[in-house]
């Protein structure tokens, strides 16, 4: 495993749309391993592949219950609303208030290629929406209401 460099705000790669993963092979395993290591080292709640310069629909999330790996995540349902501080490893040191659904049901492939559905609320829901946004070239700063704070 290896820690990868996290791309920051100015990098155009963060504004591109990521492609679906078609074959889950050794390169995807390596990417998942590296993303988890990079996310943990940076003390992040989530990381999306474009943040390490890879335009593939791959996300890792850890809301304190272990690393969840998501390949080709798709939001199936969401409900409610939460409004709170959000940050991003690609926008270091800055925070802002973002409105997100309070609950989510998401489907994705795990590294075995099995289709998995997962439901969650609050921080988990916020992380899923934030990371899926990254796969479409959207950053939280696009959605901040009020000032971006340092
Ligand atoms: Zn982010």
Coordinates of C-alpha atoms and ligand atoms in Angstrom, one line a residue:
X1 CA 0.0 0.0 0.0
X2 CA 1.1 3.6 -0.5
X3 CA -0.1 7.0 0.5
X4 CA -1.0 9.0 -2.6
X5 CA -0.8 12.7 -3.1
X6 CA -4.2 14.4 -2.6
X7 CA -5.0 16.9 -5.3
X8 CA -6.1 20.3 -4.2
X9 CA -8.8 22.7 -5.3
X10 CA -7.0 24.3 -8.2
X11 CA -6.3 20.9 -9.9
X12 CA -8.6 20.5 -13.0
X13 CA -8.8 16.8 -12.4
X14 CA -11.2 17.6 -9.6
X15 CA -13.7 19.1 -12.0
X16 CA -13.9 16.2 -14.4
X17 CA -16.5 13.4 -14.4
X18 CA -15.2 10.0 -13.4
X19 CA -15.9 6.8 -15.4
X20 CA -17.6 3.7 -14.1
X21 CA -15.4 0.8 -13.3
X22 CA -16.0 -2.0 -15.7
X23 CA -13.4 -4.6 -14.5
X24 CA -12.5 -4.9 -10.9
X25 CA -8.9 -6.0 -11.2
X26 CA -5.6 -5.7 -9.4
X27 CA -5.3 -2.0 -10.3
X28 CA -8.6 -1.3 -8.6
X29 CA -7.5 -3.3 -5.5
X30 CA -4.4 -1.3 -5.4
X31 CA -6.3 2.0 -5.8
X32 CA -8.7 1.0 -3.0
X33 CA -5.8 0.0 -0.7
X34 CA -4.0 3.3 -1.4
X35 CA -7.1 5.4 -1.0
X36 CA -7.9 3.9 2.4
X37 CA -4.3 4.4 3.5
X38 CA -4.3 8.0 2.2
X39 CA -7.7 8.8 3.8
X40 CA -6.7 7.4 7.2
X41 CA -3.3 9.2 7.2
X42 CA -5.0 12.5 6.3
X43 CA -7.7 11.8 9.1
X44 CA -10.5 12.1 6.5
X45 CA -14.0 10.8 6.6
X46 CA -14.0 10.0 2.9
X47 CA -12.0 10.1 -0.2
X48 CA -12.9 9.9 -3.9
X49 CA -10.6 8.5 -6.6
X50 CA -10.4 11.9 -8.5
X51 CA -8.8 13.3 -5.4
X52 CA -5.8 11.1 -6.0
X53 CA -5.9 11.9 -9.7
X54 CA -7.8 8.8 -10.9
X55 CA -11.1 9.4 -12.8
X56 CA -12.8 6.3 -11.8
X57 CA -16.1 6.0 -9.8
X58 CA -14.4 4.7 -6.6
X59 CA -14.9 6.0 -3.1
X60 CA -13.7 5.1 0.4
X61 CA -15.6 6.2 3.5
X62 CA -14.8 5.9 7.2
X63 CA -17.2 7.4 9.6
X64 CA -15.6 5.7 12.6
X65 CA -16.8 2.2 11.9
X66 CA -14.1 1.0 9.6
X67 CA -13.4 1.6 5.9
X68 CA -16.2 1.1 3.4
X69 CA -15.1 0.7 -0.2
X70 CA -17.6 1.7 -2.9
X71 CA -17.2 1.0 -6.5
X72 CA -19.7 2.7 -8.9
X73 CA -21.8 4.0 -6.0
X74 CA -25.4 5.0 -6.9
X75 CA -27.8 6.8 -4.7
X76 CA -31.1 5.0 -4.7
X77 CA -33.1 7.0 -2.1
X78 CA -32.6 9.9 0.2
X79 CA -34.7 11.7 2.7
X80 CA -34.7 14.6 5.2
X81 CA -32.2 17.4 5.5
X82 CA -29.2 18.3 7.6
X83 CA -27.3 21.6 7.5
X84 CA -23.9 21.7 9.0
X85 CA -20.2 22.2 8.6
X86 CA -18.4 20.4 5.8
X87 CA -14.7 20.2 4.8
X88 CA -12.7 18.4 2.2
X89 CA -9.2 17.0 2.0
X90 CA -8.8 18.8 -1.3
X91 CA -9.7 22.1 0.2
X92 CA -7.4 22.0 3.2
X93 CA -8.2 24.1 6.3
X94 CA -11.5 25.5 5.0
X95 CA -15.0 24.7 6.2
X96 CA -18.5 25.8 5.3
X97 CA -22.2 25.1 5.9
X98 CA -23.7 22.7 3.4
X99 CA -27.2 21.4 3.2
X100 CA -27.5 17.6 2.5
X101 CA -30.2 15.0 2.9
X102 CA -30.2 13.4 6.3
X103 CA -30.5 9.8 5.2
X104 CA -29.4 7.9 2.2
X105 CA -29.7 4.5 0.6
X106 CA -26.8 3.7 -1.7
X107 CA -25.8 0.8 -3.8
X108 CA -22.3 -0.1 -5.0
X109 CA -20.0 -3.0 -5.9
X110 CA -17.6 -4.3 -3.3
X111 CA -14.2 -5.5 -4.3
X112 CA -15.6 -9.0 -4.9
X113 CA -17.9 -7.5 -7.5
X114 CA -21.0 -8.1 -5.3
X115 CA -23.8 -5.5 -5.4
X116 CA -24.3 -4.1 -1.9
X117 CA -26.9 -1.8 -0.6
X118 CA -26.3 0.3 2.5
X119 CA -28.4 2.8 4.4
X120 CA -27.3 5.4 6.8
X121 CA -27.9 8.8 8.3
X122 CA -26.2 12.0 9.4
X123 CA -22.4 11.8 8.9
X124 CA -22.6 8.7 6.7
X125 CA -25.2 10.4 4.5
X126 CA -23.2 13.6 4.3
X127 CA -20.1 11.6 3.4
X128 CA -21.8 9.6 0.6
X129 CA -23.2 12.8 -1.0
X130 CA -19.9 14.6 -0.7
X131 CA -17.9 11.7 -2.3
X132 CA -20.5 11.0 -5.1
X133 CA -20.3 14.7 -5.9
X134 CA -16.5 14.4 -6.4
X135 CA -17.2 11.7 -9.0
X136 CA -19.2 14.3 -11.0
X137 CA -16.6 17.1 -10.6
X138 CA -18.5 18.9 -7.9
X139 CA -16.8 20.3 -4.7
X140 CA -18.5 21.2 -1.5
X141 CA -17.4 24.8 -2.0
X142 CA -19.9 24.9 -4.8
X143 CA -22.7 24.3 -2.3
X144 CA -21.6 26.3 0.7
X145 CA -24.2 28.6 2.1
X146 CA -22.7 31.7 3.6
X147 CA -19.0 32.2 4.1
X148 CA -16.2 29.7 3.5
X149 CA -14.4 29.7 6.8
X150 CA -10.7 29.0 7.6
Ligands
LIG1 ZN1 -14.0 16.1 -0.6

